[in-house]
Coordinates of C-alpha atoms and ligand atoms in Angstrom, one line a residue:
X159 CA 59.5 2.1 -42.4
X160 CA 61.6 4.5 -40.4
X161 CA 60.6 7.2 -42.9
X162 CA 56.9 6.6 -42.3
X163 CA 57.4 6.9 -38.5
X164 CA 59.5 10.0 -39.0
X165 CA 56.9 11.6 -41.2
X166 CA 54.2 10.8 -38.7
X167 CA 56.2 12.5 -35.9
X168 CA 56.8 15.5 -38.1
X169 CA 53.0 15.7 -38.9
X170 CA 52.1 15.5 -35.2
X171 CA 54.7 18.0 -34.1
X172 CA 53.7 20.4 -36.9
X173 CA 50.1 20.2 -35.8
X174 CA 51.0 21.3 -32.2
X175 CA 53.4 24.0 -33.4
X176 CA 50.6 25.5 -35.5
X177 CA 48.4 25.7 -32.4
X178 CA 46.1 22.7 -33.0
X179 CA 45.2 21.0 -29.8
X180 CA 44.8 17.4 -31.1
X181 CA 45.9 15.5 -34.2
X182 CA 44.9 12.0 -35.2
X183 CA 45.6 10.0 -38.4
X184 CA 43.5 7.4 -40.2
X185 CA 43.8 5.5 -43.5
X186 CA 42.1 7.3 -46.3
X187 CA 39.3 4.9 -47.3
X188 CA 35.7 4.8 -48.3
X189 CA 33.3 5.3 -45.4
X190 CA 30.6 2.6 -46.0
X191 CA 28.6 2.8 -42.7
X192 CA 28.7 6.5 -42.7
X193 CA 27.5 6.7 -46.3
X194 CA 24.5 4.7 -45.2
X195 CA 23.9 7.0 -42.2
X196 CA 24.3 10.1 -44.3
X197 CA 22.0 8.7 -47.0
X198 CA 19.2 8.0 -44.4
X199 CA 19.7 11.5 -42.9
X200 CA 19.3 13.1 -46.3
X201 CA 16.3 10.9 -47.2
X202 CA 14.5 12.0 -44.0
X203 CA 15.0 15.6 -45.0
X204 CA 17.1 16.4 -41.8
X205 CA 19.2 18.8 -43.8
X206 CA 16.1 21.1 -44.3
X207 CA 17.0 23.8 -46.9
X208 CA 20.7 23.2 -46.7
X209 CA 20.7 21.9 -50.3
X210 CA 24.5 21.9 -50.4
X211 CA 24.4 18.8 -48.1
X212 CA 22.9 16.8 -51.1
X213 CA 25.9 17.6 -53.3
X214 CA 29.0 15.5 -53.8
X215 CA 27.7 12.5 -51.9
X216 CA 30.6 10.3 -53.4
X217 CA 33.2 12.8 -52.4
X218 CA 31.8 13.2 -48.9
X219 CA 32.1 9.5 -48.3
X220 CA 35.4 8.8 -50.1
X221 CA 38.5 10.9 -49.5
X222 CA 40.3 9.3 -52.4
X223 CA 37.8 11.0 -54.7
X224 CA 38.6 14.4 -53.1
X225 CA 42.4 13.9 -53.3
X226 CA 43.5 11.4 -56.0
X227 CA 45.9 8.8 -54.6
X228 CA 45.0 9.8 -51.0
X229 CA 46.6 7.5 -48.3
X230 CA 46.0 9.4 -45.0
X231 CA 43.4 11.6 -43.4
X232 CA 45.0 13.9 -40.8
X233 CA 42.3 15.2 -38.4
X234 CA 43.0 18.3 -36.4
X235 CA 41.1 19.9 -33.5
X236 CA 41.3 23.5 -32.5
X237 CA 39.8 24.6 -29.1
X238 CA 37.5 27.6 -29.2
X239 CA 36.2 27.6 -25.6
X240 CA 36.2 31.3 -24.6
X241 CA 37.5 32.5 -21.2
X242 CA 34.8 35.2 -21.0
X243 CA 31.0 35.2 -21.1
X244 CA 28.4 37.5 -22.6
X245 CA 26.4 39.8 -20.2
X246 CA 23.3 38.2 -18.6
X247 CA 19.9 38.5 -20.2
X248 CA 21.1 39.6 -23.7
X249 CA 20.6 37.8 -27.0
X250 CA 23.0 34.9 -27.0
X251 CA 25.7 34.3 -29.5
X252 CA 27.3 30.8 -29.8
X253 CA 30.8 30.5 -28.3
X254 CA 32.3 29.6 -31.6
X255 CA 31.4 33.0 -32.9
X256 CA 32.9 35.2 -30.1
X257 CA 36.1 36.0 -32.1
X258 CA 37.2 35.9 -35.7
X259 CA 35.8 33.5 -38.3
X260 CA 37.4 30.1 -37.8
X261 CA 37.1 29.3 -41.5
X262 CA 39.7 31.9 -42.2
X263 CA 41.9 31.2 -39.2
X264 CA 42.0 27.5 -39.9
X265 CA 42.4 27.9 -43.6
X266 CA 45.6 29.8 -43.2
X267 CA 47.0 27.3 -40.7
X268 CA 46.3 24.5 -43.1
X269 CA 48.0 26.3 -45.9
X270 CA 51.2 26.7 -43.8
X271 CA 50.8 23.0 -42.7
X272 CA 50.9 21.8 -46.3
X273 CA 53.7 24.1 -47.2
X274 CA 55.8 22.8 -44.2
X275 CA 55.1 19.2 -45.3
X276 CA 56.3 19.9 -48.8
X277 CA 59.4 21.7 -47.6
X278 CA 60.4 19.0 -45.2
X279 CA 59.1 15.8 -46.8
X280 CA 59.0 16.5 -50.5
X281 CA 56.5 16.8 -53.3
X282 CA 53.3 15.5 -51.8
X283 CA 49.7 16.0 -52.9
X284 CA 47.3 17.2 -50.2
X285 CA 44.3 19.4 -49.5
X286 CA 43.1 21.0 -46.3
X287 CA 39.4 21.3 -45.3
X288 CA 37.3 22.8 -42.6
X289 CA 33.5 22.8 -42.4
X290 CA 32.5 24.0 -45.8
X291 CA 33.9 21.0 -47.8
X292 CA 32.2 17.6 -48.5
X293 CA 34.1 15.8 -45.7
X294 CA 32.4 14.0 -42.8
X295 CA 34.6 15.6 -40.2
X296 CA 33.2 14.1 -37.0
X297 CA 33.5 10.6 -38.5
X298 CA 37.2 11.2 -39.3
X299 CA 37.8 12.6 -35.8
X300 CA 36.3 9.5 -34.2
X301 CA 38.1 7.1 -36.7
X302 CA 41.5 8.7 -35.8
X303 CA 41.0 8.2 -32.1
X304 CA 40.3 11.8 -31.0
X305 CA 37.0 11.2 -29.3
X306 CA 33.5 9.9 -29.6
X307 CA 30.3 11.2 -31.2
X308 CA 28.0 12.0 -28.3
X309 CA 24.2 11.7 -28.2
X310 CA 24.2 15.4 -29.0
X311 CA 26.0 14.6 -32.3
X312 CA 29.2 16.4 -31.3
X313 CA 32.7 15.0 -31.2
X314 CA 33.7 14.9 -27.5
X315 CA 37.2 14.5 -26.3
X316 CA 37.7 12.8 -23.0
X317 CA 40.1 15.3 -21.6
X318 CA 38.7 18.6 -22.7
X319 CA 35.1 18.3 -23.9
X320 CA 33.5 19.3 -27.2
X321 CA 34.2 23.0 -27.9
X322 CA 36.5 22.2 -30.7
X323 CA 36.6 22.9 -34.4
X324 CA 37.5 20.1 -36.7
X325 CA 39.8 20.3 -39.7
X326 CA 41.1 17.6 -42.0
X327 CA 44.1 17.4 -44.2
X328 CA 43.9 14.7 -46.9
X329 CA 47.2 13.7 -48.4
X330 CA 48.9 11.0 -50.5
X331 CA 51.6 10.7 -47.8
X332 CA 51.7 7.4 -46.1
X333 CA 51.6 7.7 -42.3
X334 CA 51.2 5.6 -39.2
X335 CA 47.5 5.5 -38.2
X336 CA 45.9 5.9 -34.8
X337 CA 43.3 3.5 -33.5
X338 CA 39.7 4.5 -33.8
X339 CA 37.9 5.7 -30.6
X340 CA 35.7 2.7 -29.9
X341 CA 34.3 3.6 -26.5
X342 CA 31.3 5.8 -25.9
X343 CA 31.3 7.7 -22.6
X344 CA 27.7 9.0 -22.7
X345 CA 26.5 6.1 -20.8
X346 CA 22.9 6.5 -19.5
X347 CA 23.1 10.3 -19.5
X348 CA 20.4 12.1 -21.6
X349 CA 21.0 15.7 -20.5
X350 CA 21.4 17.0 -24.0
X351 CA 18.2 15.3 -25.3
X352 CA 16.3 16.6 -22.3
X353 CA 17.6 20.2 -22.7
X354 CA 17.2 20.7 -26.5
X355 CA 14.4 23.3 -26.7
X356 CA 13.3 22.2 -30.3
X357 CA 13.6 18.4 -29.9
X358 CA 16.2 18.2 -32.6
X359 CA 18.1 15.4 -30.9
X360 CA 16.8 12.0 -32.0
X361 CA 17.8 8.5 -30.9
X362 CA 21.1 7.0 -32.1
X363 CA 23.1 10.2 -32.3
X364 CA 21.0 11.6 -35.1
X365 CA 20.3 15.3 -35.2
X366 CA 17.4 16.6 -37.1
X367 CA 19.3 19.6 -38.6
X368 CA 16.0 21.1 -39.8
X369 CA 14.8 21.6 -36.2
X370 CA 18.1 22.9 -34.8
X371 CA 18.3 26.5 -33.6
X372 CA 21.7 26.7 -35.3
X373 CA 20.1 25.9 -38.6
X374 CA 17.3 28.5 -38.1
X375 CA 19.6 31.3 -37.0
X376 CA 22.5 30.7 -39.3
X377 CA 21.8 28.5 -42.3
X378 CA 18.1 29.3 -43.1
X379 CA 18.0 32.1 -45.6
X380 CA 14.2 32.6 -45.6
X381 CA 13.1 35.9 -44.1
X382 CA 10.7 34.1 -41.8
X383 CA 11.5 31.5 -39.2
X384 CA 8.6 28.9 -38.9
X385 CA 6.0 30.1 -36.3
X386 CA 5.9 26.7 -34.6
X387 CA 9.4 27.6 -33.2
X388 CA 8.3 30.9 -31.6
X389 CA 9.3 31.1 -27.9
X390 CA 11.6 28.1 -28.1
X391 CA 15.0 29.7 -28.8
X392 CA 15.8 30.5 -25.2
X393 CA 17.5 33.8 -26.2
X394 CA 19.7 32.2 -28.9
X395 CA 20.2 34.7 -31.7
X396 CA 23.2 33.2 -33.5
X397 CA 23.8 29.4 -33.2
X398 CA 23.1 27.4 -30.1
X399 CA 25.3 25.8 -27.4
X400 CA 22.6 24.3 -25.1
X401 CA 23.4 20.6 -25.8
X402 CA 27.1 21.3 -25.2
X403 CA 26.6 23.6 -22.2
X404 CA 24.7 20.9 -20.3
X405 CA 27.1 18.1 -21.3
X406 CA 29.1 16.9 -18.2
X407 CA 32.2 16.3 -20.3
X408 CA 32.4 20.1 -20.9
X409 CA 33.3 20.7 -17.3
X410 CA 36.8 19.8 -18.6
X411 CA 36.8 22.6 -21.2
X412 CA 39.8 24.8 -21.0
X413 CA 40.1 28.3 -22.5
X414 CA 41.4 28.5 -26.0
X415 CA 45.0 29.8 -26.6
X416 CA 44.1 31.0 -30.1
X417 CA 44.5 34.8 -30.2
X418 CA 42.2 35.1 -33.2
X419 CA 39.4 33.7 -31.1
X420 CA 39.7 36.5 -28.5
X421 CA 36.1 37.7 -28.0
X422 CA 35.1 40.8 -29.8
X423 CA 34.3 43.5 -27.3
X424 CA 30.8 44.2 -28.6
X425 CA 29.8 40.5 -28.4
X426 CA 30.7 40.5 -24.7
X427 CA 29.3 43.9 -23.8
X428 CA 26.4 44.7 -26.2
X429 CA 23.1 45.3 -24.3
X430 CA 19.7 44.5 -25.7
X431 CA 19.5 48.1 -26.7
X432 CA 22.8 48.0 -28.6
X433 CA 21.6 45.0 -30.6
X434 CA 18.3 46.6 -31.4
X435 CA 19.8 49.9 -32.5
X436 CA 22.8 48.7 -34.5
X437 CA 22.9 50.1 -38.0
X438 CA 23.9 48.1 -41.1
X439 CA 27.0 50.3 -41.4
X440 CA 28.3 49.6 -37.9
X441 CA 27.4 45.9 -38.2
X442 CA 29.6 45.6 -41.3
X443 CA 32.5 47.3 -39.5
X444 CA 32.2 45.6 -36.1
X445 CA 31.6 42.1 -37.5
X446 CA 33.9 42.3 -40.5
X447 CA 36.0 39.3 -39.4
X448 CA 33.3 37.5 -37.4
X449 CA 31.2 34.5 -38.3
X450 CA 28.1 36.7 -37.7
X451 CA 28.6 38.1 -41.2
X452 CA 27.4 34.7 -42.6
X453 CA 23.8 35.6 -41.5
X454 CA 24.2 39.2 -42.8
X455 CA 22.7 42.2 -41.2
X456 CA 19.1 41.3 -42.3
X457 CA 19.5 37.8 -40.9
X458 CA 20.7 39.0 -37.5
X459 CA 17.8 41.5 -37.4
X460 CA 15.4 38.7 -38.3
X461 CA 16.8 36.5 -35.5
X462 CA 16.5 39.4 -33.0
X463 CA 12.9 40.1 -34.0
X464 CA 12.1 36.4 -33.6
X465 CA 13.2 36.5 -29.9
X466 CA 10.9 39.4 -29.1
Ligands
B12_661 C1 25.5 20.5 -41.7 C2 26.2 20.9 -40.4 C3 25.4 21.4 -39.4 C4 23.9 21.4 -39.5 C5 23.4 20.0 -39.2 C6 23.9 19.4 -37.9 C7 24.3 17.9 -38.0 N1 24.4 17.3 -36.8 O1 24.5 17.3 -39.0 C8 23.5 22.5 -38.4 C9 23.4 23.8 -39.1 C10 22.2 22.2 -37.6 C11 24.8 22.4 -37.5 C12 24.8 22.8 -36.2 C13 25.9 22.8 -35.4 N2 27.2 22.6 -35.8 CO1 27.6 22.0 -37.6 N3 28.2 21.2 -39.2 C14 27.6 20.8 -40.3 C15 28.6 20.2 -41.3 C16 28.8 21.2 -42.4 C17 28.2 18.8 -41.9 C18 27.7 17.8 -40.9 C19 27.1 16.6 -41.6 O2 27.7 16.0 -42.5 N4 25.9 16.2 -41.2 C20 25.3 15.0 -41.7 C21 25.3 13.9 -40.6 C22 24.7 12.7 -41.1 O3 26.6 13.7 -40.3 P1 27.3 14.0 -38.8 O4 26.4 14.6 -37.9 O5 28.6 14.6 -39.0 O6 27.4 12.5 -38.4 C23 28.5 11.6 -38.8 C24 29.3 11.1 -37.6 O7 28.8 11.8 -36.4 C25 29.0 9.7 -37.5 N5 28.0 9.2 -36.6 C26 26.8 9.7 -36.3 N6 26.1 8.9 -35.6 C27 26.9 7.8 -35.3 C28 26.6 6.7 -34.6 C29 27.6 5.7 -34.5 C30 27.2 4.4 -33.8 C31 28.8 5.9 -35.2 C32 29.9 4.9 -35.1 C33 29.1 7.1 -35.9 C34 28.1 8.0 -36.0 O8 28.5 9.3 -38.8 C35 27.8 10.4 -39.3 C36 27.9 10.3 -40.8 O9 27.0 9.4 -41.3 C37 29.9 20.0 -40.4 C38 31.2 20.1 -41.1 C39 31.6 18.9 -41.9 N7 32.0 19.1 -43.1 O10 31.5 17.8 -41.4 C40 29.7 21.0 -39.3 C41 30.1 20.7 -37.8 C42 29.6 19.3 -37.6 N8 29.4 21.6 -37.0 C43 30.0 22.0 -36.0 C44 29.5 22.8 -35.0 C45 30.4 23.4 -34.0 C46 28.1 23.0 -34.9 C47 27.3 23.7 -33.7 C48 27.8 23.4 -32.3 C49 27.3 25.2 -34.0 C50 26.5 26.1 -33.0 N9 27.0 26.3 -31.8 O11 25.5 26.5 -33.3 C51 25.9 23.1 -34.0 C52 25.7 21.8 -33.2 C53 24.4 21.1 -33.5 C54 24.5 19.6 -33.2 N10 24.0 19.2 -32.0 O12 25.0 18.8 -34.0 C55 31.4 21.3 -35.9 C56 31.4 20.2 -34.8 C57 32.6 20.1 -34.0 C58 32.5 19.0 -33.0 N11 33.2 19.1 -31.9 O13 31.7 18.0 -33.2 C59 31.6 20.9 -37.4 C60 32.4 19.6 -37.5 C61 32.3 22.1 -38.1 C62 33.7 22.2 -37.9 N12 34.6 22.1 -38.9 O14 34.2 22.3 -36.8 N13 25.8 22.0 -38.2
SF4_662 S1 22.4 23.1 -30.9 FE1 20.6 23.7 -29.7 S2 18.8 23.3 -31.0 FE2 20.6 22.3 -31.9 S3 20.5 20.2 -31.2 FE3 21.8 21.3 -29.7 S4 20.4 22.0 -28.1 FE4 19.1 21.4 -29.9
SF4_663 S1 25.0 15.5 -22.4 FE1 25.2 13.4 -21.8 S2 24.3 12.2 -23.4 FE2 24.6 14.2 -24.2 S3 26.5 14.1 -25.3 FE3 27.0 14.8 -23.2 S4 27.4 12.9 -22.0 FE4 26.4 12.3 -24.0

């Protein structure tokens, strides 16, 4: 028993020492309610052309299928709220993409995390994930007590808002679990729903991904963005933060301490002209470590043209 509580303290302290802002733990078990919600989301086509969302349904809803013998899901949050803003009246980049690509930053932290667990606790089996794996990350964050899923679909912490990345570490290590976050502090507010320019926020915390600006500007690989969306992007050229910017809970956001998320100079200072004139060669150099490379040069050009 003592061992379990010592291991839990070790996990929580390690999370903080690696720079994660919050850490919560839940029992690794099948997610029945969420499986139903995900199934209905997919059946309605809310994933648009993100075909990867249809894959690995069983793994997505059952951590023991991702890590055999899994006992615990450790959920970690990493703040990315930048202390600086872009210039006024320029194409807007989502805050999460101001600095280096979080996939790489978090992947290396998770690797060290696992290594430290092995060195200090013993031979354990575990895998770390962030974003690109079949894990319902917001669900685990809520289940492990870190916050609630708001009407805008984002995981919101009561103390510091929603500008956080989520990562999970699924392990066969038995740990003390945290209580799920059962309250919902959205109340009667509808600011996110009222502000979404493409009406992507539906009732019951459901987001129609196929109408989200983030989907059109990052995930959609077609060379044309549907004409019905013309004029609706409010200057968003890579991702969209509107439903988080208007959220009253984000007045509690604090600047990130993660050095890797320090904004790239060009993102803060590029003028309209700089974006228009950037060559593929400079794009590749400037945004080598940035999430913008996911859209590639052609994608960024497509997005800029759509804003004209
Ligand atoms: C596909 C995807 C997208 C798609 C679809 C969005 C969506 N809402 O599903 C698109 C490209 C549009 C997108 C956009 C964005 N995304 Co995204 N995305 C994902 C991804 C890869 C999968 C999400 C998923 O499974 N969707 C399917 C739906 C059904 O699941 P879900 O929304 O997660 O909902 C679950 C829970 O919220 C819960 N739930 C939902 N409703 C309810 C209701 C009740 C009552 C209860 C109890 C629970 C509950 O159950 C659901 C499962 O069934 C995750 C990473 C991951 N592996 O989880 C990142 C992720 C969700 N995205 C993230 C981010 C940052 C964004 C953007 C802010 C990026 C940007 N600035 O442009 C926007 C925000 C858009 C929005 N309002 O949601 C973060 C969210 C962090 C946070 N604080 O919540 C994640 C977790 C990535 C990460 N590792 O940090 N994204
Ligand atoms: S990210 Fe933008 S487009 Fe997507 S749901 Fe939020 S406000 Fe709407
Ligand atoms: S804007 Fe209002 S309704 Fe939307 S997530 Fe924030 S508190 Fe909830």
